[in-house]
Short mmCIF file of C-alpha atoms in Angstrom, two decimals:
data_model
loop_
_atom_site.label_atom_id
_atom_site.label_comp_id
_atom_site.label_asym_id
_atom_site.label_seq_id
_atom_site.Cartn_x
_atom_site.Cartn_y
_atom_site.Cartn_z
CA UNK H 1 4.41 80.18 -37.68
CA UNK H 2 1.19 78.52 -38.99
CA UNK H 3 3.03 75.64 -40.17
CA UNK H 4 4.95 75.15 -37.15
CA UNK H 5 1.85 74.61 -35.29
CA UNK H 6 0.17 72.67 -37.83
CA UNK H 7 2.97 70.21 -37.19
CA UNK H 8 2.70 70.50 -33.56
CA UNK H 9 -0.67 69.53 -33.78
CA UNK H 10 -0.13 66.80 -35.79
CA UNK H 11 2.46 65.69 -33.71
CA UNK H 12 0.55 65.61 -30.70
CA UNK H 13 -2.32 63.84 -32.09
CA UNK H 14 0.08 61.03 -33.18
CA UNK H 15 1.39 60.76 -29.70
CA UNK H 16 -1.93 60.92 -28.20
CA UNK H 17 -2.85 57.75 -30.59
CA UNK H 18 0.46 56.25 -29.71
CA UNK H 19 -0.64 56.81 -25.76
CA UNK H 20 -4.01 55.36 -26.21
CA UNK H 21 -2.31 51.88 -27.58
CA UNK H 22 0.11 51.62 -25.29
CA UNK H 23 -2.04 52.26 -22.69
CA UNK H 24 -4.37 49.48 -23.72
CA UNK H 25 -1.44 47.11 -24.04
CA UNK H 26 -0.81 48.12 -20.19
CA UNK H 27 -4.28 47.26 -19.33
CA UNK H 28 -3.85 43.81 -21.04
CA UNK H 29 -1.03 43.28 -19.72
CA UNK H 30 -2.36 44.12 -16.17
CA UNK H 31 -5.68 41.43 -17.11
CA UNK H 32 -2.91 38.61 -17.74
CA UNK H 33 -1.16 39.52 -14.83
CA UNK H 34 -3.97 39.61 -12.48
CA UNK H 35 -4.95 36.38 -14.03
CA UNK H 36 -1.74 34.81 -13.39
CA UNK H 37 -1.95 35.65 -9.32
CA UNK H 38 -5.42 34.39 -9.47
CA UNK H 39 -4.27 30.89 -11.37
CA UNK H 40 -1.66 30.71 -8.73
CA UNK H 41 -3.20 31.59 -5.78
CA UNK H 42 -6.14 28.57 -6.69
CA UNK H 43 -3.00 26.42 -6.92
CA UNK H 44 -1.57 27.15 -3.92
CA UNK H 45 -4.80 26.86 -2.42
CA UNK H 46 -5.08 23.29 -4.20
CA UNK H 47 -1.62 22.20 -3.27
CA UNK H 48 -2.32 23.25 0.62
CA UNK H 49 -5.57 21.29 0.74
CA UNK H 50 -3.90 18.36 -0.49
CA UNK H 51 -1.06 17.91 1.85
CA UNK H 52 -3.22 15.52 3.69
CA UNK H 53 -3.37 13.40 0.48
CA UNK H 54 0.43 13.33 0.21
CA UNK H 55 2.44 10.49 2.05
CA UNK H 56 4.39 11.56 5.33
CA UNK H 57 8.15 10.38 5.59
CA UNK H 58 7.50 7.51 7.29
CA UNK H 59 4.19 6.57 5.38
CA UNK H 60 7.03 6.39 2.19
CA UNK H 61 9.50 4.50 4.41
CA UNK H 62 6.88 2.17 5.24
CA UNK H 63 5.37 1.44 1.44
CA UNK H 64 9.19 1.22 0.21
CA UNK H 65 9.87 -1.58 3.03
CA UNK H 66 6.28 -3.18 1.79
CA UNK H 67 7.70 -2.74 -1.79
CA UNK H 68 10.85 -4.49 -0.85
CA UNK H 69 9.03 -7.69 0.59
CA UNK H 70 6.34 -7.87 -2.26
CA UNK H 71 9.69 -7.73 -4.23
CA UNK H 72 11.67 -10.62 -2.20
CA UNK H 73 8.25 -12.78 -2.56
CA UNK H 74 7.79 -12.60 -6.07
CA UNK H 75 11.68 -13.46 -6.66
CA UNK H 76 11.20 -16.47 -4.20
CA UNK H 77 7.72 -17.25 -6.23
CA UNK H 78 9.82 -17.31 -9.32
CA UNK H 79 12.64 -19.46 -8.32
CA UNK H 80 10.44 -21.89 -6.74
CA UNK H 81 8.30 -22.47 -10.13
CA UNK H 82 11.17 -22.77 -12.21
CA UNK H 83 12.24 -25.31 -9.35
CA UNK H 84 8.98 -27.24 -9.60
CA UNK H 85 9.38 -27.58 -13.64
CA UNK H 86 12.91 -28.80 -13.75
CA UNK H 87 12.46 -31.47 -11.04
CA UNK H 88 9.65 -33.28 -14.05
CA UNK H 89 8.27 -36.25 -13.31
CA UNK H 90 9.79 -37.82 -10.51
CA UNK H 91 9.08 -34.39 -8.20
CA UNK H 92 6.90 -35.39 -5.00
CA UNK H 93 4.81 -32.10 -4.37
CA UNK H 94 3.45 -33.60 -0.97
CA UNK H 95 7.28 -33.79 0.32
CA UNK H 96 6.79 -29.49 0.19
CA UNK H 97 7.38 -27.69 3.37
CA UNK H 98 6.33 -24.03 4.13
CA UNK H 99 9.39 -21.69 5.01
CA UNK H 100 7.08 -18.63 3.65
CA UNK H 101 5.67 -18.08 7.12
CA UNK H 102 8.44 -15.56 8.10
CA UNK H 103 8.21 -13.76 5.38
CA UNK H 104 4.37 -13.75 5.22
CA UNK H 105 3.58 -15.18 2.50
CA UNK H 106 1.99 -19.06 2.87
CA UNK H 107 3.06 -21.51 -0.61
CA UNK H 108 4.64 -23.86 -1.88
CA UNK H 109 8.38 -24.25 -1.60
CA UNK H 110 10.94 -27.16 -2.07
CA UNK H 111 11.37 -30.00 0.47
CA UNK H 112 14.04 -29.37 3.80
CA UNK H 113 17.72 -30.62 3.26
CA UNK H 114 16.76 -34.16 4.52
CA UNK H 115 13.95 -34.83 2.22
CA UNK H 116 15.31 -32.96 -0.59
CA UNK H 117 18.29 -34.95 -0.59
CA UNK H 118 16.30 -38.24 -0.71
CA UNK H 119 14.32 -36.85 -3.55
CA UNK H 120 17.42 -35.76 -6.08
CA UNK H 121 19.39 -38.79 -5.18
CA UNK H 122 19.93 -41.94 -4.00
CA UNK H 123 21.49 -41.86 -0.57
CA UNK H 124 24.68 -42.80 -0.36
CA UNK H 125 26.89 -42.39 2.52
CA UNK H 126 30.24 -41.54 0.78
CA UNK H 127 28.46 -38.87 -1.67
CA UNK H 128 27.40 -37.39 1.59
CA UNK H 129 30.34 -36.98 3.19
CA UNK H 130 31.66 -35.53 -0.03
CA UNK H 131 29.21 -33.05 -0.18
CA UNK H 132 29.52 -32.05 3.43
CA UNK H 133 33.54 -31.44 3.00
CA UNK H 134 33.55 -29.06 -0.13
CA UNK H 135 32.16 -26.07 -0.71
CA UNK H 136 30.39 -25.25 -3.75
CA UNK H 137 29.29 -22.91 -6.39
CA UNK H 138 26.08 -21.60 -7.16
CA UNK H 139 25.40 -22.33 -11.06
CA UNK H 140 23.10 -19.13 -11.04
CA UNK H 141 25.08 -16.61 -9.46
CA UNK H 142 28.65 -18.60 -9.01
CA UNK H 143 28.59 -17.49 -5.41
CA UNK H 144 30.91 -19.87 -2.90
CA UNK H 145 28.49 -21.71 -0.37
CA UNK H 146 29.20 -23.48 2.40
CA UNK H 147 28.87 -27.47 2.37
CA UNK H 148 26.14 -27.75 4.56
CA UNK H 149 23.53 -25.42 2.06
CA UNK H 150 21.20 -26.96 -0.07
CA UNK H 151 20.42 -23.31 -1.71
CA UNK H 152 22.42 -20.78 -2.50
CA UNK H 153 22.90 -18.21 -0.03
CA UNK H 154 22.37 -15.17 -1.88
CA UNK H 155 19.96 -16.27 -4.73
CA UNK H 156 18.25 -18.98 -3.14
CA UNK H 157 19.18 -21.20 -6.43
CA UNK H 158 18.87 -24.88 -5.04
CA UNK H 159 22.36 -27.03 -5.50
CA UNK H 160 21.80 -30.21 -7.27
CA UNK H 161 19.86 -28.11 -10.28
#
């Protein structure tokens, strides 16, 4: 009977040193939880207080339209220097007129149809009437303008390039 509660004893002190570490797992894991909440909660709290730092719809609607512009005048910027080096020597700069005032931006651009046309080539009355008859395509883009255009209609690329 001795031995039987020898064992017992045993036993139980095994289990009671089995209880004690998983009971101070538990409490860890109860620290890492409680530290968790707290990490989240601060966030939360962060997140809430910086709404008023965040864009509303329209604020984004607004600085996309703004992004489109800045977009359309650094594509028109482009074309028009690449423009202004192939015409070389012979280019007039003071023949430039300003179409950038609709689209807010004030520089320099090429000349309107009448001057422009003065500038590439001699006038001649039959090459005009050519021109006005037959539409053309863009060399850029290949796009079909109408007669009239002296620029492309979709990429702005001027005709006689």
């Amino acid at each position: 009977n001795k031995t039987l509660l020898v064992h017992q004893k045993a036993r139980m002190e095994r289990l009671q040193r089995e209880l004690e570490i998983q009971k101070k797992k538990l409490d860890k894991l109860k620290s890492e939880v409680n530290e968790m909440e707290n990490n989240l909660t601060r966030r939360r709290l962060k997140r809430s207080n910086s709404i008023s730092q965040i864009p509303s719809l329209e604020e984004m609607q607004q600085l996309r339209s703004c992004n489109r512009q800045l977009q359309i005048d650094i594509d028109c910027l482009t074309k028009e220097i690449d423009l202004f080096q192939a015409r070389g020597p012979h280019f007039n700069p003071s023949a430039i007129h300003n179409f950038y005032d609709n689209i807010g931006f004030v520089g320099p651009v090429p000349p309107k149809p009448k001057d422009q046309r003065s500038i590439i080539k001699t006038p001649k009355t039959q090459d005009t009437e050519d021109d006005e008859g037959a539409q053309w395509n863009c060399t850029a883009c290949t796009f079909l303008n109408h007669p009239a255009l002296i620029r492309c209609e979709q990429c702005e690329m001027p005709r006689h390039f």
